[in-house]
Short mmCIF file of N, CA and C in Angstrom, two decimals:
data_model
loop_
_atom_site.label_atom_id
_atom_site.label_comp_id
_atom_site.label_asym_id
_atom_site.label_seq_id
_atom_site.Cartn_x
_atom_site.Cartn_y
_atom_site.Cartn_z
N MET A 1055 0.61 -1.39 0.11
CA MET A 1055 -0.47 -0.09 -0.12
C MET A 1055 1.11 1.43 -0.68
N ARG A 1056 1.78 1.36 0.63
CA ARG A 1056 2.61 2.09 0.94
C ARG A 1056 3.25 2.81 -0.20
N PHE A 1057 3.37 1.69 -1.12
CA PHE A 1057 4.31 1.67 -2.51
C PHE A 1057 3.16 2.18 -3.54
N ALA A 1058 2.30 2.20 -3.30
CA ALA A 1058 1.16 2.29 -4.19
C ALA A 1058 1.10 4.36 -4.56
N VAL A 1059 1.09 4.15 -2.88
CA VAL A 1059 0.43 5.90 -2.94
C VAL A 1059 2.29 7.03 -2.61
N LEU A 1060 3.08 6.57 -2.90
CA LEU A 1060 4.51 6.86 -3.07
C LEU A 1060 4.69 7.46 -4.58
N THR A 1061 3.84 5.78 -5.17
CA THR A 1061 3.69 5.60 -6.59
C THR A 1061 3.47 7.21 -7.07
N ALA A 1062 1.51 6.86 -6.66
CA ALA A 1062 0.86 7.86 -7.24
C ALA A 1062 1.61 9.51 -6.63
N ILE A 1063 2.41 9.75 -5.61
CA ILE A 1063 2.41 11.00 -6.06
C ILE A 1063 3.41 11.74 -6.67
N ILE A 1064 5.11 10.46 -6.10
CA ILE A 1064 5.55 10.56 -7.68
C ILE A 1064 5.39 11.01 -8.70
N ALA A 1065 4.04 10.47 -9.12
CA ALA A 1065 3.34 10.67 -10.53
C ALA A 1065 3.00 11.80 -11.27
N ALA A 1066 2.35 12.08 -9.80
CA ALA A 1066 1.78 13.32 -9.99
C ALA A 1066 2.50 14.76 -9.79
N ALA A 1067 3.60 14.42 -9.71
CA ALA A 1067 4.53 15.95 -8.96
C ALA A 1067 5.31 15.86 -10.74
N VAL A 1068 5.42 14.34 -11.05
CA VAL A 1068 6.44 14.16 -12.31
C VAL A 1068 5.88 14.91 -13.52
N GLY A 1069 4.34 14.79 -13.55
CA GLY A 1069 3.49 14.94 -14.46
C GLY A 1069 3.08 16.52 -14.43
N CYS A 1070 3.30 16.94 -12.96
CA CYS A 1070 3.28 18.45 -12.96
C CYS A 1070 4.39 19.81 -13.34
N GLY A 1071 5.26 19.00 -13.74
CA GLY A 1071 6.72 19.65 -13.69
C GLY A 1071 6.70 19.46 -15.21
N ALA A 1072 6.80 18.35 -15.58
CA ALA A 1072 6.26 17.75 -17.04
C ALA A 1072 5.66 19.14 -18.04
N GLY A 1073 4.55 19.02 -17.43
CA GLY A 1073 3.30 19.57 -18.16
C GLY A 1073 4.09 21.83 -18.08
N SER A 1074 4.42 21.80 -17.17
CA SER A 1074 4.89 23.52 -17.40
C SER A 1074 6.07 23.09 -18.13
N ALA A 1075 7.25 22.33 -17.85
CA ALA A 1075 8.13 22.44 -18.70
C ALA A 1075 7.77 22.86 -20.05
N GLY A 1076 7.55 21.40 -20.88
CA GLY A 1076 6.43 21.23 -22.31
C GLY A 1076 5.98 22.84 -22.88
N THR A 1077 5.10 23.80 -22.39
CA THR A 1077 4.51 24.80 -22.61
C THR A 1077 5.80 25.76 -23.10
N GLY A 1078 6.35 25.58 -22.09
CA GLY A 1078 7.36 26.78 -22.14
C GLY A 1078 6.86 28.73 -21.62
N GLY A 1079 5.78 28.54 -21.23
CA GLY A 1079 5.17 29.82 -20.95
C GLY A 1079 4.67 29.10 -20.27
N ALA A 1080 4.52 28.13 -19.58
CA ALA A 1080 2.81 28.08 -18.31
C ALA A 1080 3.02 28.66 -17.55
N ALA A 1081 4.23 29.35 -16.88
CA ALA A 1081 4.38 30.13 -15.50
C ALA A 1081 4.98 31.16 -15.65
N THR A 1082 4.04 32.37 -16.47
CA THR A 1082 4.87 33.25 -17.07
C THR A 1082 3.74 34.33 -17.03
N ASP A 1083 4.31 35.47 -15.46
CA ASP A 1083 3.06 36.02 -15.07
C ASP A 1083 3.71 37.09 -14.63
N LEU A 1084 3.62 38.80 -15.89
CA LEU A 1084 4.83 39.50 -15.46
C LEU A 1084 3.94 40.82 -15.32
N ARG A 1085 4.07 41.47 -14.17
CA ARG A 1085 3.86 42.97 -14.26
C ARG A 1085 4.49 44.50 -14.83
N ILE A 1086 4.39 45.11 -15.77
CA ILE A 1086 5.28 45.48 -16.11
C ILE A 1086 4.94 47.28 -16.42
N THR A 1087 5.43 48.27 -15.52
CA THR A 1087 5.48 49.40 -15.09
C THR A 1087 6.14 50.43 -16.33
N VAL A 1088 6.07 51.61 -16.85
CA VAL A 1088 6.62 52.34 -17.71
C VAL A 1088 6.51 53.50 -17.28
N TRP A 1089 7.28 54.42 -17.35
CA TRP A 1089 7.45 55.62 -16.86
C TRP A 1089 8.20 55.80 -17.99
N PRO A 1090 7.13 57.04 -19.00
CA PRO A 1090 7.51 57.58 -20.08
C PRO A 1090 9.03 59.00 -19.40
N GLN A 1091 8.55 59.00 -19.14
CA GLN A 1091 9.39 60.58 -18.19
C GLN A 1091 9.67 61.21 -17.62
N GLY A 1092 10.73 59.00 -17.06
CA GLY A 1092 11.61 58.47 -15.73
C GLY A 1092 10.06 59.08 -14.32
N ARG A 1093 10.22 57.81 -13.17
CA ARG A 1093 10.37 57.82 -11.98
C ARG A 1093 9.17 58.83 -11.57
N ASP A 1094 10.21 59.63 -11.90
CA ASP A 1094 10.25 60.98 -10.77
C ASP A 1094 8.97 62.16 -11.27
N ALA A 1095 8.86 61.79 -12.94
CA ALA A 1095 7.16 61.59 -13.34
C ALA A 1095 6.17 61.20 -12.99
N ASP A 1096 5.95 60.12 -11.74
CA ASP A 1096 4.29 59.42 -11.46
C ASP A 1096 4.06 59.33 -12.45
N ALA A 1097 2.92 60.57 -12.69
CA ALA A 1097 1.64 60.76 -13.17
C ALA A 1097 1.63 60.63 -14.19
N ASN A 1098 2.76 59.91 -14.91
CA ASN A 1098 2.67 59.29 -16.39
C ASN A 1098 3.43 57.84 -16.78
N ALA A 1099 2.84 57.47 -15.80
CA ALA A 1099 3.57 55.72 -15.30
C ALA A 1099 2.21 55.12 -16.27
N LYS A 1100 2.76 54.16 -17.00
CA LYS A 1100 2.08 52.77 -17.63
C LYS A 1100 2.02 52.05 -16.85
N SER A 1101 1.12 51.27 -16.90
CA SER A 1101 1.41 49.23 -16.24
C SER A 1101 0.48 48.96 -17.53
N TYR A 1102 1.29 46.93 -17.18
CA TYR A 1102 0.24 46.71 -18.27
C TYR A 1102 0.32 44.92 -17.34
N THR A 1103 -0.48 44.24 -17.73
CA THR A 1103 0.11 42.76 -17.60
C THR A 1103 0.07 41.86 -18.36
N LEU A 1104 0.34 40.82 -18.42
CA LEU A 1104 1.34 40.05 -19.81
C LEU A 1104 0.86 38.55 -19.05
N ARG A 1105 0.62 37.77 -18.94
CA ARG A 1105 0.47 36.23 -18.69
C ARG A 1105 0.44 34.78 -20.42
N CYS A 1106 1.12 34.19 -19.90
CA CYS A 1106 1.50 33.78 -21.26
C CYS A 1106 0.73 31.85 -21.01
N ALA A 1107 0.11 31.10 -21.83
CA ALA A 1107 0.02 29.54 -21.71
C ALA A 1107 -1.67 29.41 -20.99
N PRO A 1108 -2.55 30.30 -20.78
CA PRO A 1108 -2.83 30.89 -21.67
C PRO A 1108 -2.60 32.13 -22.08
N THR A 1109 -2.89 32.74 -22.81
CA THR A 1109 -2.17 33.90 -23.04
C THR A 1109 -3.61 34.92 -22.95
N ALA A 1110 -2.78 35.68 -21.82
CA ALA A 1110 -3.79 36.97 -21.93
C ALA A 1110 -3.22 38.36 -21.13
N GLY A 1111 -3.71 39.43 -20.48
CA GLY A 1111 -2.63 40.78 -19.60
C GLY A 1111 -3.58 42.14 -20.83
N THR A 1112 -3.26 42.40 -20.47
CA THR A 1112 -2.99 44.04 -20.87
C THR A 1112 -2.20 44.36 -22.01
N LEU A 1113 -1.02 44.08 -21.63
CA LEU A 1113 0.00 44.47 -22.55
C LEU A 1113 -0.50 44.75 -24.72
N PRO A 1114 -1.26 45.29 -24.98
CA PRO A 1114 -0.39 45.96 -26.01
C PRO A 1114 -0.65 44.27 -26.89
N ARG A 1115 -1.10 43.44 -27.83
CA ARG A 1115 -0.33 42.14 -28.56
C ARG A 1115 0.48 40.99 -27.86
N PRO A 1116 -0.26 40.35 -26.32
CA PRO A 1116 -0.12 39.84 -26.01
C PRO A 1116 0.51 38.24 -26.37
N GLY A 1117 -0.57 37.63 -27.27
CA GLY A 1117 -0.06 37.32 -28.41
C GLY A 1117 1.39 36.74 -28.85
N ALA A 1118 1.96 38.02 -29.33
CA ALA A 1118 2.83 38.14 -29.69
C ALA A 1118 4.15 37.95 -29.10
N ALA A 1119 3.66 39.15 -28.02
CA ALA A 1119 4.86 39.86 -27.33
C ALA A 1119 5.01 37.87 -26.23
N CYS A 1120 4.29 37.27 -26.17
CA CYS A 1120 4.00 35.51 -25.62
C CYS A 1120 5.59 34.73 -26.85
N GLU A 1121 5.10 35.46 -27.34
CA GLU A 1121 5.84 34.12 -28.68
C GLU A 1121 7.06 34.64 -28.78
N LYS A 1122 7.32 35.92 -28.93
CA LYS A 1122 8.94 36.18 -28.75
C LYS A 1122 9.61 35.81 -27.37
N LEU A 1123 8.61 36.08 -25.96
CA LEU A 1123 9.22 36.02 -24.71
C LEU A 1123 9.83 34.64 -24.73
N THR A 1124 9.07 33.83 -25.36
CA THR A 1124 8.61 32.38 -24.94
C THR A 1124 10.89 31.88 -25.75
N SER A 1125 10.47 32.48 -27.61
CA SER A 1125 11.45 32.02 -28.26
C SER A 1125 13.05 31.98 -27.53
N ARG A 1126 13.10 33.24 -26.95
CA ARG A 1126 14.86 33.52 -25.99
C ARG A 1126 14.98 32.95 -24.74
N SER A 1127 16.12 32.36 -24.88
CA SER A 1127 16.45 31.75 -23.38
C SER A 1127 16.72 32.02 -22.69
N ALA A 1128 17.55 33.60 -22.45
CA ALA A 1128 17.73 34.24 -20.92
C ALA A 1128 17.23 35.96 -21.39
N PRO A 1129 16.39 36.33 -21.32
CA PRO A 1129 15.87 37.34 -21.99
C PRO A 1129 16.01 38.36 -20.49
N PHE A 1130 15.52 38.46 -19.68
CA PHE A 1130 16.01 39.35 -18.87
C PHE A 1130 17.00 39.21 -17.76
N ALA A 1131 18.00 38.51 -18.59
CA ALA A 1131 19.55 38.40 -18.25
C ALA A 1131 20.16 40.23 -17.77
N PRO A 1132 20.95 40.16 -16.48
CA PRO A 1132 21.46 41.98 -16.67
C PRO A 1132 22.77 41.96 -17.25
N THR A 1133 22.89 43.00 -17.77
CA THR A 1133 24.13 43.54 -17.97
C THR A 1133 25.21 42.98 -17.30
N PRO A 1134 26.25 42.23 -17.94
CA PRO A 1134 27.22 40.95 -16.78
C PRO A 1134 28.23 42.60 -16.26
N ARG A 1135 28.35 42.12 -15.02
CA ARG A 1135 29.14 43.24 -14.73
C ARG A 1135 30.45 44.10 -14.82
N ARG A 1136 30.77 43.71 -15.18
CA ARG A 1136 32.81 44.17 -15.83
C ARG A 1136 32.20 45.02 -17.42
N ALA A 1137 30.85 44.25 -18.22
CA ALA A 1137 30.80 44.67 -20.07
C ALA A 1137 31.46 46.10 -19.47
N MET A 1138 31.63 46.96 -20.92
CA MET A 1138 32.15 48.27 -20.81
C MET A 1138 30.73 48.56 -21.88
N CYS A 1139 30.32 50.24 -21.07
CA CYS A 1139 29.44 50.65 -21.20
C CYS A 1139 29.60 51.95 -22.25
N THR A 1140 28.54 52.55 -23.75
CA THR A 1140 29.20 53.34 -23.87
C THR A 1140 28.81 54.66 -22.80
N GLU A 1141 28.67 56.31 -22.38
CA GLU A 1141 28.06 56.76 -21.48
C GLU A 1141 27.33 57.63 -22.86
N LEU A 1142 26.10 56.50 -23.14
CA LEU A 1142 25.02 57.41 -23.85
C LEU A 1142 24.09 57.78 -23.08
N TYR A 1143 23.14 59.30 -23.35
CA TYR A 1143 21.92 58.59 -22.28
C TYR A 1143 21.11 59.02 -23.83
N GLY A 1144 20.14 57.72 -23.42
CA GLY A 1144 19.14 57.65 -24.58
C GLY A 1144 17.99 58.42 -23.49
N GLY A 1145 17.52 58.70 -22.73
CA GLY A 1145 16.27 59.16 -22.09
C GLY A 1145 15.87 59.02 -20.79
N PRO A 1146 14.51 59.72 -20.42
CA PRO A 1146 14.87 59.81 -18.34
C PRO A 1146 14.41 58.78 -18.72
N GLN A 1147 13.54 57.79 -19.29
CA GLN A 1147 12.88 56.48 -19.74
C GLN A 1147 13.00 55.55 -18.74
N GLN A 1148 12.38 55.10 -18.01
CA GLN A 1148 12.00 54.12 -16.54
C GLN A 1148 11.10 52.41 -16.56
N ALA A 1149 11.45 51.38 -16.20
CA ALA A 1149 10.47 50.66 -17.37
C ALA A 1149 10.78 49.36 -15.79
N GLN A 1150 10.30 48.47 -15.28
CA GLN A 1150 9.96 47.78 -13.96
C GLN A 1150 9.25 46.75 -14.60
N ILE A 1151 9.46 45.73 -14.19
CA ILE A 1151 9.02 44.21 -14.77
C ILE A 1151 9.15 43.15 -13.67
N VAL A 1152 8.26 42.61 -13.05
CA VAL A 1152 8.36 42.21 -12.12
C VAL A 1152 7.11 40.72 -12.41
N GLY A 1153 7.84 39.72 -11.27
CA GLY A 1153 6.49 38.78 -11.51
C GLY A 1153 7.22 36.91 -11.53
N THR A 1154 6.98 36.83 -13.02
CA THR A 1154 7.23 35.34 -13.13
C THR A 1154 7.40 35.25 -14.45
N PHE A 1155 8.80 34.14 -14.81
CA PHE A 1155 9.19 33.95 -16.25
C PHE A 1155 8.96 32.10 -16.19
N ARG A 1156 9.01 31.64 -16.90
CA ARG A 1156 9.21 29.74 -16.32
C ARG A 1156 9.41 29.86 -15.38
N GLY A 1157 8.47 29.70 -14.11
CA GLY A 1157 7.90 29.31 -13.15
C GLY A 1157 9.54 30.45 -12.66
N LYS A 1158 10.44 31.03 -12.49
CA LYS A 1158 11.07 31.69 -12.13
C LYS A 1158 10.79 33.31 -11.98
N ARG A 1159 11.10 33.56 -10.83
CA ARG A 1159 10.77 35.05 -10.34
C ARG A 1159 11.74 35.92 -10.78
N VAL A 1160 10.87 37.01 -11.08
CA VAL A 1160 11.88 38.33 -12.07
C VAL A 1160 11.83 39.21 -11.44
N TRP A 1161 12.76 40.19 -11.22
CA TRP A 1161 12.73 41.60 -11.05
C TRP A 1161 13.51 42.35 -12.20
N VAL A 1162 12.80 42.47 -13.01
CA VAL A 1162 13.85 43.89 -14.15
C VAL A 1162 13.51 45.37 -13.38
N ALA A 1163 15.10 46.14 -13.58
CA ALA A 1163 14.86 47.67 -13.78
C ALA A 1163 15.48 47.72 -14.99
N LEU A 1164 14.67 48.77 -15.76
CA LEU A 1164 15.20 48.61 -16.70
C LEU A 1164 15.54 50.93 -17.48
N SER A 1165 16.15 51.19 -17.87
CA SER A 1165 16.59 52.50 -18.11
C SER A 1165 17.47 53.12 -19.45
N ALA A 1166 17.49 53.93 -19.44
CA ALA A 1166 18.33 54.77 -21.05
C ALA A 1166 19.49 55.34 -20.29
N ARG A 1167 20.22 54.60 -19.46
CA ARG A 1167 21.34 55.78 -19.07
C ARG A 1167 22.65 55.48 -19.57
N ASN A 1168 22.53 54.82 -19.98
CA ASN A 1168 23.86 54.57 -20.79
C ASN A 1168 24.17 53.86 -21.90
N GLY A 1169 24.10 53.49 -22.73
CA GLY A 1169 24.90 52.31 -24.14
C GLY A 1169 24.61 50.13 -24.00
N CYS A 1170 24.48 50.26 -22.76
CA CYS A 1170 24.04 48.74 -22.08
C CYS A 1170 23.21 48.95 -21.64
N GLU A 1171 22.73 50.06 -20.72
CA GLU A 1171 21.00 50.15 -20.32
C GLU A 1171 20.32 49.88 -21.63
N ILE A 1172 20.07 50.86 -22.46
CA ILE A 1172 19.81 51.10 -24.04
C ILE A 1172 19.79 49.72 -25.19
N ALA A 1173 20.74 48.53 -24.46
CA ALA A 1173 20.45 47.74 -25.49
C ALA A 1173 19.89 46.87 -25.09
N ARG A 1174 19.58 46.44 -23.43
CA ARG A 1174 18.76 46.07 -22.81
C ARG A 1174 17.43 46.13 -23.21
N ALA A 1175 17.21 47.09 -22.71
CA ALA A 1175 15.55 47.48 -23.09
C ALA A 1175 15.24 47.74 -24.61
N LYS A 1176 16.24 47.33 -25.53
CA LYS A 1176 15.72 47.76 -26.69
C LYS A 1176 14.90 45.88 -27.33
N LYS A 1177 16.73 45.37 -26.94
CA LYS A 1177 15.79 43.82 -26.91
C LYS A 1177 14.88 43.10 -26.16
N LEU A 1178 14.14 44.31 -24.90
CA LEU A 1178 12.85 44.21 -24.53
C LEU A 1178 11.55 44.88 -25.09
N ALA A 1179 11.78 45.88 -26.30
CA ALA A 1179 11.06 47.07 -25.96
C ALA A 1179 9.33 46.08 -26.87
N PHE A 1180 9.48 44.84 -26.67
CA PHE A 1180 7.65 44.25 -27.04
C PHE A 1180 7.28 44.43 -25.93
N LEU A 1181 7.87 44.32 -24.67
CA LEU A 1181 6.98 44.62 -23.27
C LEU A 1181 7.51 45.58 -22.49
N LEU A 1182 6.88 46.96 -23.54
CA LEU A 1182 7.54 48.26 -23.33
C LEU A 1182 7.15 49.51 -23.71
N PRO A 1183 5.59 49.06 -23.93
CA PRO A 1183 5.48 50.09 -24.93
C PRO A 1183 5.60 51.42 -23.70
N GLY A 1184 5.89 52.74 -25.06
CA GLY A 1184 6.14 54.16 -24.11
C GLY A 1184 7.42 54.30 -23.85
N PHE A 1185 8.31 53.22 -23.89
CA PHE A 1185 9.33 53.70 -23.20
C PHE A 1185 10.29 53.02 -24.96
N ASN A 1186 10.64 54.68 -25.44
CA ASN A 1186 11.75 54.74 -26.88
C ASN A 1186 12.53 55.63 -26.70
N ALA A 1187 13.92 54.61 -26.94
CA ALA A 1187 14.84 54.93 -26.00
C ALA A 1187 15.65 56.16 -27.35
N SER A 1188 16.34 56.85 -27.29
CA SER A 1188 16.79 57.79 -28.23
C SER A 1188 18.30 57.45 -29.03
N SER A 1189 18.67 56.38 -28.58
CA SER A 1189 20.27 56.34 -28.74
C SER A 1189 20.01 55.34 -29.97
N ASN A 1190 21.04 55.04 -31.21
CA ASN A 1190 21.22 54.05 -31.44
C ASN A 1190 21.93 53.35 -31.04
N ALA A 1191 22.02 52.78 -29.84
CA ALA A 1191 23.08 51.77 -29.00
C ALA A 1191 22.53 50.63 -29.46
#
């Protein structure tokens, strides 16, 4: 009897894990806030949500955003610590992405304060309506 119960528990645990890993976006639930004029201009903040598998949320074109997001291996990877960044200023805009991606916690702060941050924000532009870095980094 113990063996049957243990086998059932293991099968249920493995089944739950396989289902979420196979869909790629099953555990993606994000809250996105964009400050087009920077956090100090709080009145202009825009907030969005995005959930993948099933696709839902207030972000424009959530289906396309989920496809782009799940096709990338590490979309929220930080800039390497020793990266040499150009000293370009792309504007005051800032953004924050908080939630879960592939079942892991995500907390990302974005800005346009230098070339590395501008490039990072441009990679995630499909998640950031109103975040328009003016540099060509």
